[in-house]
mmCIF file of C-alpha atoms in Angstrom:
data_model
loop_
_atom_site.group_PDB
_atom_site.id
_atom_site.type_symbol
_atom_site.label_atom_id
_atom_site.label_comp_id
_atom_site.label_asym_id
_atom_site.label_seq_id
_atom_site.Cartn_x
_atom_site.Cartn_y
_atom_site.Cartn_z
ATOM 1 C CA ASP Z 1 113.468 91.286 70.615
ATOM 2 C CA ALA Z 2 114.938 94.777 70.371
ATOM 3 C CA GLY Z 3 118.402 93.656 71.406
ATOM 4 C CA VAL Z 4 120.573 95.460 73.933
ATOM 5 C CA ILE Z 5 119.574 99.106 74.182
ATOM 6 C CA GLN Z 6 122.010 101.840 75.151
ATOM 7 C CA SER Z 7 121.489 105.526 75.699
ATOM 8 C CA PRO Z 8 122.590 108.055 74.825
ATOM 9 C CA ARG Z 9 124.262 107.091 71.552
ATOM 10 C CA HIS Z 10 126.514 110.125 71.681
ATOM 11 C CA GLU Z 11 127.563 112.231 74.633
ATOM 12 C CA VAL Z 12 129.753 115.312 74.575
ATOM 13 C CA THR Z 13 130.639 116.825 77.916
ATOM 14 C CA GLU Z 14 133.205 119.050 79.523
ATOM 15 C CA MET Z 15 135.932 117.855 81.807
ATOM 16 C CA GLY Z 16 134.752 117.621 85.393
ATOM 17 C CA GLN Z 17 131.128 116.916 84.547
ATOM 18 C CA GLU Z 18 129.269 113.778 85.596
ATOM 19 C CA VAL Z 19 128.333 111.353 82.835
ATOM 20 C CA THR Z 20 125.776 108.559 83.107
ATOM 21 C CA LEU Z 21 125.476 105.854 80.485
ATOM 22 C CA ARG Z 22 122.456 103.571 80.431
ATOM 23 C CA CYS Z 23 121.838 100.020 79.313
ATOM 24 C CA LYS Z 24 118.838 97.740 78.978
ATOM 25 C CA PRO Z 25 119.913 94.109 78.445
ATOM 26 C CA ILE Z 26 118.011 91.499 76.497
ATOM 27 C CA SER Z 27 115.086 90.171 78.493
ATOM 28 C CA GLY Z 28 115.914 86.874 80.152
ATOM 29 C CA HIS Z 29 119.670 87.363 80.089
ATOM 30 C CA ASN Z 30 121.205 87.184 83.534
ATOM 31 C CA SER Z 31 124.712 88.433 82.715
ATOM 32 C CA LEU Z 32 125.612 92.005 81.842
ATOM 33 C CA PHE Z 33 128.945 93.440 80.792
ATOM 34 C CA TRP Z 34 130.301 96.957 80.315
ATOM 35 C CA TYR Z 35 133.201 97.399 77.886
ATOM 36 C CA ARG Z 36 135.270 100.342 76.739
ATOM 37 C CA GLN Z 37 136.795 100.542 73.246
ATOM 38 C CA THR Z 38 139.655 102.849 72.330
ATOM 39 C CA MET Z 39 142.203 102.821 69.533
ATOM 40 C CA MET Z 40 145.056 102.536 72.013
ATOM 41 C CA ARG Z 41 143.734 99.788 74.276
ATOM 42 C CA GLY Z 42 141.141 98.037 72.143
ATOM 43 C CA LEU Z 43 138.155 96.429 73.872
ATOM 44 C CA GLU Z 44 138.424 96.203 77.636
ATOM 45 C CA LEU Z 45 135.986 94.625 80.070
ATOM 46 C CA LEU Z 46 135.133 97.143 82.769
ATOM 47 C CA ILE Z 47 132.655 95.242 84.922
ATOM 48 C CA TYR Z 48 130.554 92.078 84.882
ATOM 49 C CA PHE Z 49 127.215 91.559 86.646
ATOM 50 C CA ASN Z 50 125.511 88.229 87.206
ATOM 51 C CA ASN Z 51 121.915 88.246 88.442
ATOM 52 C CA ASN Z 52 122.297 91.982 89.145
ATOM 53 C CA VAL Z 53 125.325 91.437 91.410
ATOM 54 C CA PRO Z 54 128.768 92.815 90.444
ATOM 55 C CA ILE Z 55 131.081 89.822 90.119
ATOM 56 C CA ASP Z 56 134.199 91.266 88.526
ATOM 57 C CA ASP Z 57 134.987 94.979 88.592
ATOM 58 C CA SER Z 58 138.746 94.587 88.204
ATOM 59 C CA GLY Z 59 138.609 96.432 84.886
ATOM 60 C CA MET Z 60 137.115 99.612 86.298
ATOM 61 C CA PRO Z 61 139.900 102.147 85.768
ATOM 62 C CA GLU Z 62 139.593 104.116 88.983
ATOM 63 C CA ASP Z 63 137.227 105.388 91.628
ATOM 64 C CA ARG Z 64 135.763 107.908 89.230
ATOM 65 C CA PHE Z 65 133.952 105.036 87.565
ATOM 66 C CA SER Z 66 130.986 103.286 89.143
ATOM 67 C CA ALA Z 67 128.336 100.905 87.846
ATOM 68 C CA LYS Z 68 125.009 99.750 89.186
ATOM 69 C CA MET Z 69 122.373 97.239 88.219
ATOM 70 C CA PRO Z 70 119.291 97.925 90.345
ATOM 71 C CA ASN Z 71 117.194 95.332 88.517
ATOM 72 C CA ALA Z 72 117.417 92.763 85.744
ATOM 73 C CA SER Z 73 116.428 95.223 83.027
ATOM 74 C CA PHE Z 74 118.599 98.244 83.732
ATOM 75 C CA SER Z 75 122.210 99.166 84.382
ATOM 76 C CA THR Z 76 124.159 102.409 84.566
ATOM 77 C CA LEU Z 77 127.814 103.309 84.216
ATOM 78 C CA LYS Z 78 128.728 106.612 85.813
ATOM 79 C CA ILE Z 79 131.881 108.666 85.481
ATOM 80 C CA GLN Z 80 132.341 111.454 88.000
ATOM 81 C CA PRO Z 81 134.263 113.626 87.371
ATOM 82 C CA SER Z 82 134.923 112.954 83.705
ATOM 83 C CA GLU Z 83 138.334 113.552 82.091
ATOM 84 C CA PRO Z 84 139.417 113.830 78.439
ATOM 85 C CA ARG Z 85 141.127 110.424 78.642
ATOM 86 C CA ASP Z 86 137.718 108.854 79.302
ATOM 87 C CA SER Z 87 136.771 109.605 75.698
ATOM 88 C CA ALA Z 88 135.909 106.254 74.126
ATOM 89 C CA VAL Z 89 133.037 104.114 72.927
ATOM 90 C CA TYR Z 90 131.333 102.320 75.803
ATOM 91 C CA PHE Z 91 129.489 99.104 75.058
ATOM 92 C CA CYS Z 92 127.022 97.162 77.116
ATOM 93 C CA ALA Z 93 126.550 93.476 76.387
ATOM 94 C CA SER Z 94 124.378 90.741 77.834
ATOM 95 C CA SER Z 95 124.342 86.970 77.714
ATOM 96 C CA SER Z 96 122.408 84.047 79.053
ATOM 97 C CA TRP Z 97 123.696 81.627 81.687
ATOM 98 C CA ASP Z 98 125.889 79.588 79.314
ATOM 99 C CA PHE Z 99 127.976 82.568 78.071
ATOM 100 C CA TYR Z 100 127.853 81.008 74.596
ATOM 101 C CA GLU Z 101 127.775 84.435 73.029
ATOM 102 C CA GLN Z 102 127.478 87.994 74.157
ATOM 103 C CA TYR Z 103 125.015 90.371 72.551
ATOM 104 C CA PHE Z 104 126.367 93.886 72.243
ATOM 105 C CA GLY Z 105 124.478 97.134 72.216
ATOM 106 C CA PRO Z 106 125.238 99.855 69.646
ATOM 107 C CA GLY Z 107 127.523 101.684 72.063
ATOM 108 C CA THR Z 108 127.742 105.202 73.474
ATOM 109 C CA ARG Z 109 130.420 107.424 71.966
ATOM 110 C CA LEU Z 110 131.671 109.653 74.780
ATOM 111 C CA THR Z 111 133.716 112.750 74.095
ATOM 112 C CA VAL Z 112 135.096 114.701 77.046
ATOM 113 C CA THR Z 113 136.524 118.106 76.127
ATOM 114 C CA SER A 1 146.096 93.678 78.167
ATOM 115 C CA GLN A 2 144.932 91.871 75.078
ATOM 116 C CA GLN A 3 145.103 88.087 74.992
ATOM 117 C CA GLY A 4 144.698 87.670 71.258
ATOM 118 C CA GLU A 5 146.688 89.171 68.430
ATOM 119 C CA GLU A 6 145.156 89.271 64.972
ATOM 120 C CA ASP A 7 147.104 89.178 61.780
ATOM 121 C CA PRO A 8 146.995 90.994 59.442
ATOM 122 C CA GLN A 9 145.856 94.319 60.921
ATOM 123 C CA ALA A 10 144.168 95.197 57.647
ATOM 124 C CA LEU A 11 143.128 93.294 54.550
ATOM 125 C CA SER A 12 141.745 94.540 51.230
ATOM 126 C CA ILE A 13 140.259 92.056 48.773
ATOM 127 C CA GLN A 14 138.071 91.979 45.694
ATOM 128 C CA GLU A 15 134.466 90.858 45.966
ATOM 129 C CA GLY A 16 134.277 87.115 45.432
ATOM 130 C CA GLU A 17 137.731 86.420 46.842
ATOM 131 C CA ASN A 18 138.405 84.633 50.105
ATOM 132 C CA ALA A 19 139.608 86.467 53.206
ATOM 133 C CA THR A 20 141.765 84.784 55.817
ATOM 134 C CA MET A 21 142.768 86.249 59.131
ATOM 135 C CA ASN A 22 144.677 84.726 62.011
ATOM 136 C CA CYS A 23 144.598 85.013 65.766
ATOM 137 C CA SER A 24 147.310 84.001 68.196
ATOM 138 C CA TYR A 25 146.903 83.862 71.940
ATOM 139 C CA LYS A 26 149.082 83.305 74.965
ATOM 140 C CA THR A 27 147.394 81.093 77.565
ATOM 141 C CA SER A 28 145.228 77.985 77.601
ATOM 142 C CA ILE A 29 141.630 78.527 76.632
ATOM 143 C CA ASN A 30 138.154 77.117 77.159
ATOM 144 C CA ASN A 31 136.914 78.394 73.831
ATOM 145 C CA LEU A 32 137.673 81.010 71.205
ATOM 146 C CA GLN A 33 135.069 83.229 69.594
ATOM 147 C CA TRP A 34 135.022 85.465 66.538
ATOM 148 C CA TYR A 35 133.046 88.696 66.395
ATOM 149 C CA ARG A 36 132.362 91.184 63.611
ATOM 150 C CA GLN A 37 132.029 94.934 64.073
ATOM 151 C CA ASN A 38 130.643 97.120 61.331
ATOM 152 C CA SER A 39 131.695 100.748 61.421
ATOM 153 C CA GLY A 40 129.934 102.620 64.223
ATOM 154 C CA ARG A 41 128.096 99.547 65.461
ATOM 155 C CA GLY A 42 128.332 97.010 68.248
ATOM 156 C CA LEU A 43 129.986 93.625 67.941
ATOM 157 C CA VAL A 44 128.124 90.660 66.514
ATOM 158 C CA HIS A 45 128.974 87.081 67.467
ATOM 159 C CA LEU A 46 129.954 84.941 64.476
ATOM 160 C CA ILE A 47 131.143 81.595 65.747
ATOM 161 C CA LEU A 48 132.508 79.795 68.802
ATOM 162 C CA ILE A 49 135.025 76.959 68.715
ATOM 163 C CA ARG A 50 135.799 74.950 71.825
ATOM 164 C CA SER A 51 139.288 73.902 72.843
ATOM 165 C CA ASN A 52 138.613 70.259 71.908
ATOM 166 C CA GLU A 53 137.450 71.178 68.390
ATOM 167 C CA ARG A 54 139.724 71.687 65.409
ATOM 168 C CA GLU A 55 137.422 73.094 62.763
ATOM 169 C CA LYS A 56 133.977 74.587 62.555
ATOM 170 C CA HIS A 57 131.809 75.913 59.739
ATOM 171 C CA SER A 58 128.956 78.366 59.655
ATOM 172 C CA GLY A 59 127.680 79.401 56.234
ATOM 173 C CA ARG A 60 130.599 81.070 54.416
ATOM 174 C CA LEU A 61 132.726 81.064 57.561
ATOM 175 C CA ARG A 62 135.325 78.452 58.437
ATOM 176 C CA VAL A 63 137.227 78.588 61.703
ATOM 177 C CA THR A 64 140.184 76.427 62.673
ATOM 178 C CA LEU A 65 141.857 76.068 66.025
ATOM 179 C CA ASP A 66 145.317 74.711 66.771
ATOM 180 C CA THR A 67 145.789 74.614 70.533
ATOM 181 C CA SER A 68 149.362 73.339 70.218
ATOM 182 C CA LYS A 69 150.284 76.518 68.361
ATOM 183 C CA LYS A 70 147.814 78.659 70.298
ATOM 184 C CA SER A 71 146.354 79.987 67.091
ATOM 185 C CA SER A 72 143.084 80.209 65.186
ATOM 186 C CA SER A 73 142.104 81.294 61.713
ATOM 187 C CA LEU A 74 138.898 82.680 60.251
ATOM 188 C CA LEU A 75 138.200 82.167 56.563
ATOM 189 C CA ILE A 76 135.417 84.033 54.810
ATOM 190 C CA THR A 77 134.710 82.493 51.414
ATOM 191 C CA ALA A 78 133.251 84.292 48.401
ATOM 192 C CA SER A 79 133.408 87.662 50.112
ATOM 193 C CA ARG A 80 130.769 90.328 49.589
ATOM 194 C CA ALA A 81 130.795 94.088 50.065
ATOM 195 C CA ALA A 82 128.671 93.556 53.179
ATOM 196 C CA ASP A 83 131.565 91.634 54.751
ATOM 197 C CA THR A 84 133.491 94.902 55.063
ATOM 198 C CA ALA A 85 134.021 95.199 58.822
ATOM 199 C CA SER A 86 136.503 94.645 61.619
ATOM 200 C CA TYR A 87 136.859 91.104 62.865
ATOM 201 C CA PHE A 88 137.933 90.273 66.408
ATOM 202 C CA CYS A 89 138.939 87.060 68.048
ATOM 203 C CA ALA A 90 138.177 86.682 71.727
ATOM 204 C CA THR A 91 139.451 83.995 74.044
ATOM 205 C CA VAL A 92 137.810 82.560 77.132
ATOM 206 C CA GLN A 93 140.078 81.077 79.759
ATOM 207 C CA PRO A 94 139.057 78.092 81.909
ATOM 208 C CA SER A 95 139.355 80.121 85.112
ATOM 209 C CA ASN A 96 136.950 82.857 83.954
ATOM 210 C CA ASP A 97 134.286 81.397 81.704
ATOM 211 C CA TYR A 98 132.441 84.712 81.398
ATOM 212 C CA LYS A 99 135.378 86.853 80.362
ATOM 213 C CA LEU A 100 136.155 87.606 76.713
ATOM 214 C CA SER A 101 139.702 88.826 76.072
ATOM 215 C CA PHE A 102 139.719 90.546 72.700
ATOM 216 C CA GLY A 103 142.483 90.999 70.199
ATOM 217 C CA ALA A 104 143.104 94.245 68.332
ATOM 218 C CA GLY A 105 141.121 93.124 65.303
ATOM 219 C CA THR A 106 141.570 92.794 61.550
ATOM 220 C CA THR A 107 139.947 95.420 59.355
ATOM 221 C CA VAL A 108 138.628 93.844 56.150
ATOM 222 C CA THR A 109 137.669 95.913 53.126
ATOM 223 C CA VAL A 110 135.882 94.160 50.280
ATOM 224 C CA ARG A 111 136.078 96.105 47.021
ATOM 225 C CA ALA A 112 133.180 95.832 44.600
#
C-alpha cells in the first residue's frame, strides 16, 4: 500500500489567497484526521471524519477553514482567505475502526506571505 | 492545549547508548501511544500501551506506564544513527477514543 498520500508537499501563497490541501487515506480505513503542526502549538487535531462524516471539528481555528470528505478515498482542507499565521505543516492521517494507530501522510508545508 | 509533556526537550547520545524520555499527562487515559517523526516527514506509530498495562516491549523499545503518577517512559536501547528523530507521546482519553493529544516531543540526536 502506498500509505496516506498528501498533495501538494509544499505550498507558498500570498495572504488572501485560497489554499486547498488534498489527502488520500489508506484504502479500507474509515477514519480520517487533519492535523496542524507549528513550533508554538505543536500538533493539533483540526477535524476528524468517520465514514466520510465530520464527527469532531472543534479544532478548526475559524470559519476560514473548511474540510470535506466527498468519498472514502479523498478529503480536502481549504483555507479561504489565507493569512500568514496559517503557515504550518498540515498532516492528514487515517486509521481503521479500532483506532489502534494512526497512519500519517508526509504533510504539506504551507507558507503564507 | 497539549495533554502530554515530554522530558527532556532534547537529548544527544552516542551510538550504542540507551535513550530514555519521559511523558507526563494530566487526565485519565484509555491508552498512551508513542510516535516518531523524522525531519520533514510524517509521524510513525511506535507502540501503544493500555491503561491496565505497566510495561510493553517492541524490538529495541521499552515503554512503561504508571497511571498513579500519570507518567510514561520510552527507552530505546542500543541506539543507532537512524534513531535520530523527534519522539512524541500521545494520550487517548476514555471519552474520545479517536483523539490523540500530543505532547511537545523530545528531539533525540544519536552521534556516530
